[in-house]
Amino acid sequence: MSSDFLANTQRYFENAAKLLKMPKEVATHLQTPRREVRVELNVKMDDGTLGTFIGFRVQHDNARGPFKGGLRYHHHVDAQEVTALATLMTWKTAIVGVPFGGAKGGIAVDARSLSAAENQALTRKFIDGIHDIIGATTDIPAPDMNTNGQTMAWIFDQYSKYHGYEPGVVTGKPVSLGGSIGRTAATGRGVVYATEELLKTEGETLEGKTIVIQGFGNVGTWAARDYVAQGAKIIGIADISGGYVNREGIDIEAAIKFCNDGDGTLKGYTGGDTIDGTAFLTTPCDILVPAALSGVLTAEVAKEVGAKYIVEGANGPTTPEADEVFDARGIHVIPDVYANAGGVTVSYFEWSQNMQHFYWDMEKVNGELRKVMNAGFASVHATAKKHGCNLRTAAFVLGIERVAAASELRGL
Ligand code: NAD
């Protein structure tokens, strides 16, 4: 599965490199990660047994700035998945023009099986293993699947034991520890801004649009809230417990409260009919937002998708074969490397605030995020027009060109 994900990201890169007529040795240099680290993590579990886990950090490229990318705690995490995600970060930061490179990390663990104490111990062990390769001007982790502000707070604290006070070592921190206002909502909010920009090119708005969202975590819930605020109707939500569809519209705040009051999932939610798997992803709607896992939109699923637009909140949800089906069916796809870049953009704002010890208000954060997302869309759209390609290939072309130019100037 994760080897497919890596092969898919490589294929997207190759499509763009071909369009750019990039020499093979340059393509090889750009695709090869600078450093791949694997650490053994031993943790005393609550029941007294010894738990052994593997943590990864892949630093893909830093020609345009320090390595940057999230940390994922999930049982699927392996070297290939982390490498694929690290390369996507390199293109993503370049596409939206934030001065970072690309990295990713993770621990292969079923995060839901950990107690808070085990989670904290594991996180601190991970930082013991990688503290000498991260830092505010070298490599800056952030949250991803099953990690959050609390995880970042532990990382900040553990890192400071080795290197002193350096809040910019990690982003996505709680606001009380130097996090940015608006960071938690940023990825989902950016997904909505991206959708609005695409709709504008078709003379449309979000008002009255029907939306189906897979994944009801950080990205999914914040995107849902902002879609509703713009007049759209969420008719389907799904998480690890299953999918729930209600054509009258789902009460998003009530669904979030249901999760928060329960085990953190939608298990037992009664606000919609239970519809799982492919049937959920193919629910007729205007906009489909995959915001959970990679590889869920395969060619088979793509043939049945009932949406006119797809906005990739998740990283790598669409396979290259599915992308071809969407192209053939005239379904517009806003690719992950641009669509979910709101998170790293506000991470950049957080990092700049940390460097200056000067903090912004919500209006400033959202206004700057809007500017970055709109400028990113304009560049991707113009690149698509120039090369006569879809938005994904255009986004890769743009990101790769910018990284290649920086790399060449630095003499790498
Ligand atoms: P999260 O852990 O907060 O939420 C993940 C959601 O996916 C949960 O609701 C979970 O139940 C659901 N899920 C897991 N397995 C599922 C399955 N089999 N079917 C349906 N739903 C399932 O994670 P997140 O931060 O929201 O990240 C989601 C995606 O967005 C990931 O691909 C991540 O890489 C990407 N992303 C996140 C950020 C960020 O800032 N958090 C930024 C960019 C991209």
PDB file of C-alpha atoms in Angstrom, residues 105-353:
ATOM      1  CA  GLY A 105       8.173  11.721  10.047  1.00  0.00           C
ATOM      2  CA  GLY A 106       6.147   9.207  11.885  1.00  0.00           C
ATOM      3  CA  ILE A 107       5.935   6.295  14.245  1.00  0.00           C
ATOM      4  CA  ALA A 108       4.476   2.921  13.299  1.00  0.00           C
ATOM      5  CA  VAL A 109       1.941   2.549  16.099  1.00  0.00           C
ATOM      6  CA  ASP A 110      -1.783   2.154  16.579  1.00  0.00           C
ATOM      7  CA  ALA A 111      -2.142   5.553  18.262  1.00  0.00           C
ATOM      8  CA  ARG A 112      -5.592   4.763  19.634  1.00  0.00           C
ATOM      9  CA  SER A 113      -4.193   1.901  21.667  1.00  0.00           C
ATOM     10  CA  LEU A 114      -1.838   4.210  23.600  1.00  0.00           C
ATOM     11  CA  SER A 115      -2.700   5.854  26.913  1.00  0.00           C
ATOM     12  CA  ALA A 116      -1.797   9.551  27.270  1.00  0.00           C
ATOM     13  CA  ALA A 117       1.217   8.579  29.404  1.00  0.00           C
ATOM     14  CA  GLU A 118       2.450   6.036  26.823  1.00  0.00           C
ATOM     15  CA  ASN A 119       1.911   8.545  24.007  1.00  0.00           C
ATOM     16  CA  GLN A 120       3.969  11.156  25.863  1.00  0.00           C
ATOM     17  CA  ALA A 121       6.765   8.685  26.687  1.00  0.00           C
ATOM     18  CA  LEU A 122       6.902   7.515  23.058  1.00  0.00           C
ATOM     19  CA  THR A 123       7.013  11.093  21.746  1.00  0.00           C
ATOM     20  CA  ARG A 124       9.849  12.034  24.119  1.00  0.00           C
ATOM     21  CA  LYS A 125      11.797   8.890  23.124  1.00  0.00           C
ATOM     22  CA  PHE A 126      11.386   9.850  19.485  1.00  0.00           C
ATOM     23  CA  ILE A 127      12.839  13.300  20.149  1.00  0.00           C
ATOM     24  CA  ASP A 128      15.732  11.699  22.088  1.00  0.00           C
ATOM     25  CA  GLY A 129      16.424   9.832  18.848  1.00  0.00           C
ATOM     26  CA  ILE A 130      16.168  12.740  16.393  1.00  0.00           C
ATOM     27  CA  HIS A 131      16.846  15.952  18.395  1.00  0.00           C
ATOM     28  CA  ASP A 132      20.221  16.499  16.764  1.00  0.00           C
ATOM     29  CA  ILE A 133      18.759  16.618  13.237  1.00  0.00           C
ATOM     30  CA  ILE A 134      15.799  18.943  13.946  1.00  0.00           C
ATOM     31  CA  GLY A 135      15.796  22.632  14.939  1.00  0.00           C
ATOM     32  CA  ALA A 136      14.232  25.987  14.033  1.00  0.00           C
ATOM     33  CA  THR A 137      16.653  26.535  11.145  1.00  0.00           C
ATOM     34  CA  THR A 138      17.201  22.899  10.151  1.00  0.00           C
ATOM     35  CA  ASP A 139      14.025  20.796  10.325  1.00  0.00           C
ATOM     36  CA  ILE A 140      10.683  21.777  11.848  1.00  0.00           C
ATOM     37  CA  PRO A 141       8.050  19.067  12.583  1.00  0.00           C
ATOM     38  CA  ALA A 142       4.289  19.728  12.868  1.00  0.00           C
ATOM     39  CA  PRO A 143       1.090  17.708  13.501  1.00  0.00           C
ATOM     40  CA  ASP A 144      -0.327  15.155  11.076  1.00  0.00           C
ATOM     41  CA  MET A 145      -2.555  12.106  11.568  1.00  0.00           C
ATOM     42  CA  ASN A 146      -3.028  11.272  15.256  1.00  0.00           C
ATOM     43  CA  THR A 147      -0.682  13.991  16.476  1.00  0.00           C
ATOM     44  CA  ASN A 148      -1.796  17.412  17.703  1.00  0.00           C
ATOM     45  CA  GLY A 149      -0.868  20.482  19.740  1.00  0.00           C
ATOM     46  CA  GLN A 150      -0.202  18.361  22.829  1.00  0.00           C
ATOM     47  CA  THR A 151       2.264  16.194  20.896  1.00  0.00           C
ATOM     48  CA  MET A 152       4.018  19.350  19.668  1.00  0.00           C
ATOM     49  CA  ALA A 153       4.168  20.705  23.256  1.00  0.00           C
ATOM     50  CA  TRP A 154       5.957  17.513  24.409  1.00  0.00           C
ATOM     51  CA  ILE A 155       8.375  17.787  21.484  1.00  0.00           C
ATOM     52  CA  PHE A 156       9.117  21.442  22.244  1.00  0.00           C
ATOM     53  CA  ASP A 157       9.759  20.541  25.894  1.00  0.00           C
ATOM     54  CA  GLN A 158      11.936  17.507  25.180  1.00  0.00           C
ATOM     55  CA  TYR A 159      13.967  19.371  22.558  1.00  0.00           C
ATOM     56  CA  SER A 160      14.530  22.277  24.972  1.00  0.00           C
ATOM     57  CA  LYS A 161      16.214  19.888  27.429  1.00  0.00           C
ATOM     58  CA  TYR A 162      18.980  19.368  24.891  1.00  0.00           C
ATOM     59  CA  HIS A 163      19.118  22.739  23.127  1.00  0.00           C
ATOM     60  CA  GLY A 164      17.431  25.392  25.335  1.00  0.00           C
ATOM     61  CA  TYR A 165      14.395  27.542  24.566  1.00  0.00           C
ATOM     62  CA  GLU A 166      13.594  27.364  20.863  1.00  0.00           C
ATOM     63  CA  PRO A 167       9.832  27.483  20.176  1.00  0.00           C
ATOM     64  CA  GLY A 168      10.390  27.589  16.394  1.00  0.00           C
ATOM     65  CA  VAL A 169      11.631  23.967  16.461  1.00  0.00           C
ATOM     66  CA  VAL A 170       8.071  22.785  15.999  1.00  0.00           C
ATOM     67  CA  THR A 171       4.812  24.318  14.721  1.00  0.00           C
ATOM     68  CA  GLY A 172       1.203  23.513  15.533  1.00  0.00           C
ATOM     69  CA  LYS A 173       1.941  24.227  19.206  1.00  0.00           C
ATOM     70  CA  PRO A 174      -0.839  25.307  21.567  1.00  0.00           C
ATOM     71  CA  VAL A 175      -1.227  29.112  21.479  1.00  0.00           C
ATOM     72  CA  SER A 176      -0.126  29.350  25.133  1.00  0.00           C
ATOM     73  CA  LEU A 177       3.277  27.888  24.146  1.00  0.00           C
ATOM     74  CA  GLY A 178       3.923  30.144  21.146  1.00  0.00           C
ATOM     75  CA  GLY A 179       1.543  28.533  18.678  1.00  0.00           C
ATOM     76  CA  SER A 180      -0.252  30.693  16.136  1.00  0.00           C
ATOM     77  CA  ILE A 181      -3.868  31.623  16.432  1.00  0.00           C
ATOM     78  CA  GLY A 182      -5.652  29.943  13.528  1.00  0.00           C
ATOM     79  CA  ARG A 183      -3.112  27.103  13.030  1.00  0.00           C
ATOM     80  CA  THR A 184      -5.480  24.320  14.104  1.00  0.00           C
ATOM     81  CA  ALA A 185      -8.101  25.431  11.579  1.00  0.00           C
ATOM     82  CA  ALA A 186      -5.608  26.342   8.847  1.00  0.00           C
ATOM     83  CA  THR A 187      -5.519  23.199   6.701  1.00  0.00           C
ATOM     84  CA  GLY A 188      -9.294  22.842   6.561  1.00  0.00           C
ATOM     85  CA  ARG A 189      -9.691  26.586   6.023  1.00  0.00           C
ATOM     86  CA  GLY A 190      -7.157  26.491   3.184  1.00  0.00           C
ATOM     87  CA  VAL A 191      -9.094  23.601   1.607  1.00  0.00           C
ATOM     88  CA  VAL A 192     -12.174  25.847   1.550  1.00  0.00           C
ATOM     89  CA  TYR A 193     -10.257  28.827   0.124  1.00  0.00           C
ATOM     90  CA  ALA A 194      -8.866  26.527  -2.590  1.00  0.00           C
ATOM     91  CA  THR A 195     -12.389  25.324  -3.423  1.00  0.00           C
ATOM     92  CA  GLU A 196     -13.657  28.893  -3.702  1.00  0.00           C
ATOM     93  CA  GLU A 197     -10.836  29.800  -6.101  1.00  0.00           C
ATOM     94  CA  LEU A 198     -11.605  26.876  -8.404  1.00  0.00           C
ATOM     95  CA  LEU A 199     -15.338  27.564  -8.319  1.00  0.00           C
ATOM     96  CA  LYS A 200     -14.665  31.197  -9.290  1.00  0.00           C
ATOM     97  CA  THR A 201     -13.032  30.029 -12.531  1.00  0.00           C
ATOM     98  CA  GLU A 202     -16.325  28.262 -13.339  1.00  0.00           C
ATOM     99  CA  GLY A 203     -18.422  31.297 -12.324  1.00  0.00           C
ATOM    100  CA  GLU A 204     -19.731  29.440  -9.260  1.00  0.00           C
ATOM    101  CA  THR A 205     -19.721  29.855  -5.460  1.00  0.00           C
ATOM    102  CA  LEU A 206     -20.101  27.557  -2.468  1.00  0.00           C
ATOM    103  CA  GLU A 207     -23.656  28.738  -1.802  1.00  0.00           C
ATOM    104  CA  GLY A 208     -25.980  25.709  -1.926  1.00  0.00           C
ATOM    105  CA  LYS A 209     -23.272  23.214  -2.944  1.00  0.00           C
ATOM    106  CA  THR A 210     -23.581  19.667  -1.540  1.00  0.00           C
ATOM    107  CA  ILE A 211     -20.391  18.261  -0.030  1.00  0.00           C
ATOM    108  CA  VAL A 212     -19.195  14.821   1.104  1.00  0.00           C
ATOM    109  CA  ILE A 213     -16.138  14.625   3.388  1.00  0.00           C
ATOM    110  CA  GLN A 214     -14.146  11.483   4.203  1.00  0.00           C
ATOM    111  CA  GLY A 215     -12.207  11.998   7.454  1.00  0.00           C
ATOM    112  CA  PHE A 216     -13.629  13.844  10.424  1.00  0.00           C
ATOM    113  CA  GLY A 217     -10.424  14.821  12.210  1.00  0.00           C
ATOM    114  CA  ASN A 218      -8.506  18.073  12.100  1.00  0.00           C
ATOM    115  CA  VAL A 219      -8.786  18.715   8.365  1.00  0.00           C
ATOM    116  CA  GLY A 220     -12.287  17.302   7.846  1.00  0.00           C
ATOM    117  CA  THR A 221     -14.008  19.057  10.739  1.00  0.00           C
ATOM    118  CA  TRP A 222     -12.474  22.485  10.088  1.00  0.00           C
ATOM    119  CA  ALA A 223     -13.195  22.287   6.379  1.00  0.00           C
ATOM    120  CA  ALA A 224     -16.790  21.237   7.170  1.00  0.00           C
ATOM    121  CA  ARG A 225     -17.313  24.220   9.489  1.00  0.00           C
ATOM    122  CA  ASP A 226     -15.991  26.711   6.927  1.00  0.00           C
ATOM    123  CA  TYR A 227     -17.941  25.167   4.027  1.00  0.00           C
ATOM    124  CA  VAL A 228     -21.135  25.538   6.061  1.00  0.00           C
ATOM    125  CA  ALA A 229     -20.193  29.142   6.931  1.00  0.00           C
ATOM    126  CA  GLN A 230     -20.010  29.836   3.178  1.00  0.00           C
ATOM    127  CA  GLY A 231     -23.523  28.472   2.563  1.00  0.00           C
ATOM    128  CA  ALA A 232     -22.692  24.909   1.481  1.00  0.00           C
ATOM    129  CA  LYS A 233     -24.456  21.795   2.804  1.00  0.00           C
ATOM    130  CA  ILE A 234     -22.458  18.842   4.157  1.00  0.00           C
ATOM    131  CA  ILE A 235     -24.445  15.741   3.203  1.00  0.00           C
ATOM    132  CA  GLY A 236     -21.881  13.058   4.090  1.00  0.00           C
ATOM    133  CA  ILE A 237     -19.180  12.602   6.722  1.00  0.00           C
ATOM    134  CA  ALA A 238     -17.032   9.550   7.444  1.00  0.00           C
ATOM    135  CA  ASP A 239     -14.336   8.482   9.849  1.00  0.00           C
ATOM    136  CA  ILE A 240     -12.719   5.231  10.957  1.00  0.00           C
ATOM    137  CA  SER A 241     -16.094   4.090  12.378  1.00  0.00           C
ATOM    138  CA  GLY A 242     -17.916   4.372   9.020  1.00  0.00           C
ATOM    139  CA  GLY A 243     -19.777   6.794   6.739  1.00  0.00           C
ATOM    140  CA  TYR A 244     -22.978   8.741   7.470  1.00  0.00           C
ATOM    141  CA  VAL A 245     -25.122  10.365   4.780  1.00  0.00           C
ATOM    142  CA  ASN A 246     -28.026  12.771   5.226  1.00  0.00           C
ATOM    143  CA  ARG A 247     -29.220  14.618   2.112  1.00  0.00           C
ATOM    144  CA  GLU A 248     -31.022  17.198   4.266  1.00  0.00           C
ATOM    145  CA  GLY A 249     -27.641  18.309   5.606  1.00  0.00           C
ATOM    146  CA  ILE A 250     -25.602  17.200   8.614  1.00  0.00           C
ATOM    147  CA  ASP A 251     -25.461  19.410  11.695  1.00  0.00           C
ATOM    148  CA  ILE A 252     -21.663  19.687  11.836  1.00  0.00           C
ATOM    149  CA  GLU A 253     -21.379  21.252  15.298  1.00  0.00           C
ATOM    150  CA  ALA A 254     -23.616  18.499  16.711  1.00  0.00           C
ATOM    151  CA  ALA A 255     -21.525  15.798  14.990  1.00  0.00           C
ATOM    152  CA  ILE A 256     -18.288  17.290  16.385  1.00  0.00           C
ATOM    153  CA  LYS A 257     -19.857  17.402  19.857  1.00  0.00           C
ATOM    154  CA  PHE A 258     -20.932  13.758  19.436  1.00  0.00           C
ATOM    155  CA  CYS A 259     -17.275  12.800  18.752  1.00  0.00           C
ATOM    156  CA  ASN A 260     -15.919  14.890  21.608  1.00  0.00           C
ATOM    157  CA  ASP A 261     -18.457  13.461  24.076  1.00  0.00           C
ATOM    158  CA  GLY A 262     -17.710   9.874  22.995  1.00  0.00           C
ATOM    159  CA  ASP A 263     -14.543   8.018  22.056  1.00  0.00           C
ATOM    160  CA  GLY A 264     -13.434  10.689  19.566  1.00  0.00           C
ATOM    161  CA  THR A 265     -15.120   8.963  16.608  1.00  0.00           C
ATOM    162  CA  LEU A 266     -18.582   8.993  15.003  1.00  0.00           C
ATOM    163  CA  LYS A 267     -19.297   5.432  16.203  1.00  0.00           C
ATOM    164  CA  GLY A 268     -23.028   5.227  16.982  1.00  0.00           C
ATOM    165  CA  TYR A 269     -23.833   8.547  15.252  1.00  0.00           C
ATOM    166  CA  THR A 270     -27.492   8.623  14.234  1.00  0.00           C
ATOM    167  CA  GLY A 271     -27.647  11.893  12.277  1.00  0.00           C
ATOM    168  CA  GLY A 272     -27.391  10.085   8.925  1.00  0.00           C
ATOM    169  CA  ASP A 273     -27.792   6.729   7.186  1.00  0.00           C
ATOM    170  CA  THR A 274     -24.773   4.442   7.561  1.00  0.00           C
ATOM    171  CA  ILE A 275     -23.049   4.039   4.205  1.00  0.00           C
ATOM    172  CA  ASP A 276     -19.527   2.639   3.997  1.00  0.00           C
ATOM    173  CA  GLY A 277     -16.582   2.268   1.651  1.00  0.00           C
ATOM    174  CA  THR A 278     -17.037   2.868  -2.070  1.00  0.00           C
ATOM    175  CA  ALA A 279     -20.740   3.641  -1.678  1.00  0.00           C
ATOM    176  CA  PHE A 280     -19.841   6.552   0.587  1.00  0.00           C
ATOM    177  CA  LEU A 281     -17.179   7.970  -1.745  1.00  0.00           C
ATOM    178  CA  THR A 282     -19.534   7.719  -4.717  1.00  0.00           C
ATOM    179  CA  THR A 283     -22.460   9.502  -3.022  1.00  0.00           C
ATOM    180  CA  PRO A 284     -23.896  11.993  -5.541  1.00  0.00           C
ATOM    181  CA  CYS A 285     -22.794  15.512  -4.538  1.00  0.00           C
ATOM    182  CA  ASP A 286     -21.149  18.625  -5.974  1.00  0.00           C
ATOM    183  CA  ILE A 287     -17.834  18.379  -4.105  1.00  0.00           C
ATOM    184  CA  LEU A 288     -16.014  15.360  -2.667  1.00  0.00           C
ATOM    185  CA  VAL A 289     -13.315  16.053  -0.063  1.00  0.00           C
ATOM    186  CA  PRO A 290     -11.102  13.082   0.831  1.00  0.00           C
ATOM    187  CA  ALA A 291      -9.514  14.150   4.147  1.00  0.00           C
ATOM    188  CA  ALA A 292      -8.311  10.902   5.693  1.00  0.00           C
ATOM    189  CA  LEU A 293      -6.161   8.294   3.965  1.00  0.00           C
ATOM    190  CA  SER A 294      -4.040   7.924   0.839  1.00  0.00           C
ATOM    191  CA  GLY A 295      -5.031   5.736  -2.118  1.00  0.00           C
ATOM    192  CA  VAL A 296      -8.804   5.706  -1.496  1.00  0.00           C
ATOM    193  CA  LEU A 297      -9.757   7.056  -4.932  1.00  0.00           C
ATOM    194  CA  THR A 298      -8.767   4.185  -7.228  1.00  0.00           C
ATOM    195  CA  ALA A 299      -9.734   3.892 -10.914  1.00  0.00           C
ATOM    196  CA  GLU A 300     -12.672   1.657  -9.937  1.00  0.00           C
ATOM    197  CA  VAL A 301     -14.005   4.182  -7.443  1.00  0.00           C
ATOM    198  CA  ALA A 302     -13.265   7.095  -9.811  1.00  0.00           C
ATOM    199  CA  LYS A 303     -15.611   5.633 -12.442  1.00  0.00           C
ATOM    200  CA  GLU A 304     -18.475   5.857  -9.952  1.00  0.00           C
ATOM    201  CA  VAL A 305     -17.662   9.132  -8.199  1.00  0.00           C
ATOM    202  CA  GLY A 306     -20.765  11.319  -8.219  1.00  0.00           C
ATOM    203  CA  ALA A 307     -19.042  14.680  -7.648  1.00  0.00           C
ATOM    204  CA  LYS A 308     -18.121  17.404 -10.137  1.00  0.00           C
ATOM    205  CA  TYR A 309     -15.178  18.631  -8.049  1.00  0.00           C
ATOM    206  CA  ILE A 310     -12.679  16.840  -5.829  1.00  0.00           C
ATOM    207  CA  VAL A 311     -10.627  18.756  -3.283  1.00  0.00           C
ATOM    208  CA  GLU A 312      -7.790  16.729  -1.751  1.00  0.00           C
ATOM    209  CA  GLY A 313      -7.597  17.533   1.951  1.00  0.00           C
ATOM    210  CA  ALA A 314      -5.658  14.299   2.551  1.00  0.00           C
ATOM    211  CA  ASN A 315      -2.217  13.592   1.152  1.00  0.00           C
ATOM    212  CA  GLY A 316      -2.217  11.202  -1.790  1.00  0.00           C
ATOM    213  CA  PRO A 317      -5.891  10.149  -1.852  1.00  0.00           C
ATOM    214  CA  THR A 318      -6.003   9.713  -5.657  1.00  0.00           C
ATOM    215  CA  THR A 319      -4.086   7.104  -7.666  1.00  0.00           C
ATOM    216  CA  PRO A 320      -2.644   8.125 -11.081  1.00  0.00           C
ATOM    217  CA  GLU A 321      -5.116   5.751 -12.774  1.00  0.00           C
ATOM    218  CA  ALA A 322      -8.021   7.428 -11.003  1.00  0.00           C
ATOM    219  CA  ASP A 323      -6.656  10.830 -12.013  1.00  0.00           C
ATOM    220  CA  GLU A 324      -6.900   9.745 -15.664  1.00  0.00           C
ATOM    221  CA  VAL A 325     -10.515   8.675 -15.126  1.00  0.00           C
ATOM    222  CA  PHE A 326     -11.329  12.038 -13.537  1.00  0.00           C
ATOM    223  CA  ASP A 327      -9.687  13.861 -16.475  1.00  0.00           C
ATOM    224  CA  ALA A 328     -11.671  11.787 -18.967  1.00  0.00           C
ATOM    225  CA  ARG A 329     -14.921  12.415 -17.057  1.00  0.00           C
ATOM    226  CA  GLY A 330     -14.263  16.193 -16.813  1.00  0.00           C
ATOM    227  CA  ILE A 331     -14.112  16.096 -13.010  1.00  0.00           C
ATOM    228  CA  HIS A 332     -11.866  18.854 -11.658  1.00  0.00           C
ATOM    229  CA  VAL A 333      -9.368  17.757  -8.997  1.00  0.00           C
ATOM    230  CA  ILE A 334      -7.607  20.273  -6.741  1.00  0.00           C
ATOM    231  CA  PRO A 335      -4.451  18.343  -5.826  1.00  0.00           C
ATOM    232  CA  ASP A 336      -3.178  17.763  -2.287  1.00  0.00           C
ATOM    233  CA  VAL A 337       0.127  19.571  -2.881  1.00  0.00           C
ATOM    234  CA  TYR A 338      -1.826  22.806  -3.206  1.00  0.00           C
ATOM    235  CA  ALA A 339      -5.248  22.114  -1.613  1.00  0.00           C
ATOM    236  CA  ASN A 340      -3.982  21.189   1.864  1.00  0.00           C
ATOM    237  CA  ALA A 341      -1.100  23.692   1.965  1.00  0.00           C
ATOM    238  CA  GLY A 342      -2.984  25.964   4.399  1.00  0.00           C
ATOM    239  CA  GLY A 343      -1.468  24.034   7.315  1.00  0.00           C
ATOM    240  CA  VAL A 344       2.137  24.522   6.333  1.00  0.00           C
ATOM    241  CA  THR A 345       1.376  28.134   5.416  1.00  0.00           C
ATOM    242  CA  VAL A 346       0.139  28.992   8.908  1.00  0.00           C
ATOM    243  CA  SER A 347       3.001  26.885  10.294  1.00  0.00           C
ATOM    244  CA  TYR A 348       5.249  29.316   8.429  1.00  0.00           C
ATOM    245  CA  PHE A 349       3.382  32.227  10.056  1.00  0.00           C
ATOM    246  CA  GLU A 350       3.810  30.544  13.461  1.00  0.00           C
ATOM    247  CA  TRP A 351       7.526  30.039  12.853  1.00  0.00           C
ATOM    248  CA  SER A 352       7.979  33.697  11.784  1.00  0.00           C
ATOM    249  CA  GLN A 353       6.088  34.855  14.890  1.00  0.00           C
TER     250      GLN A 353
END
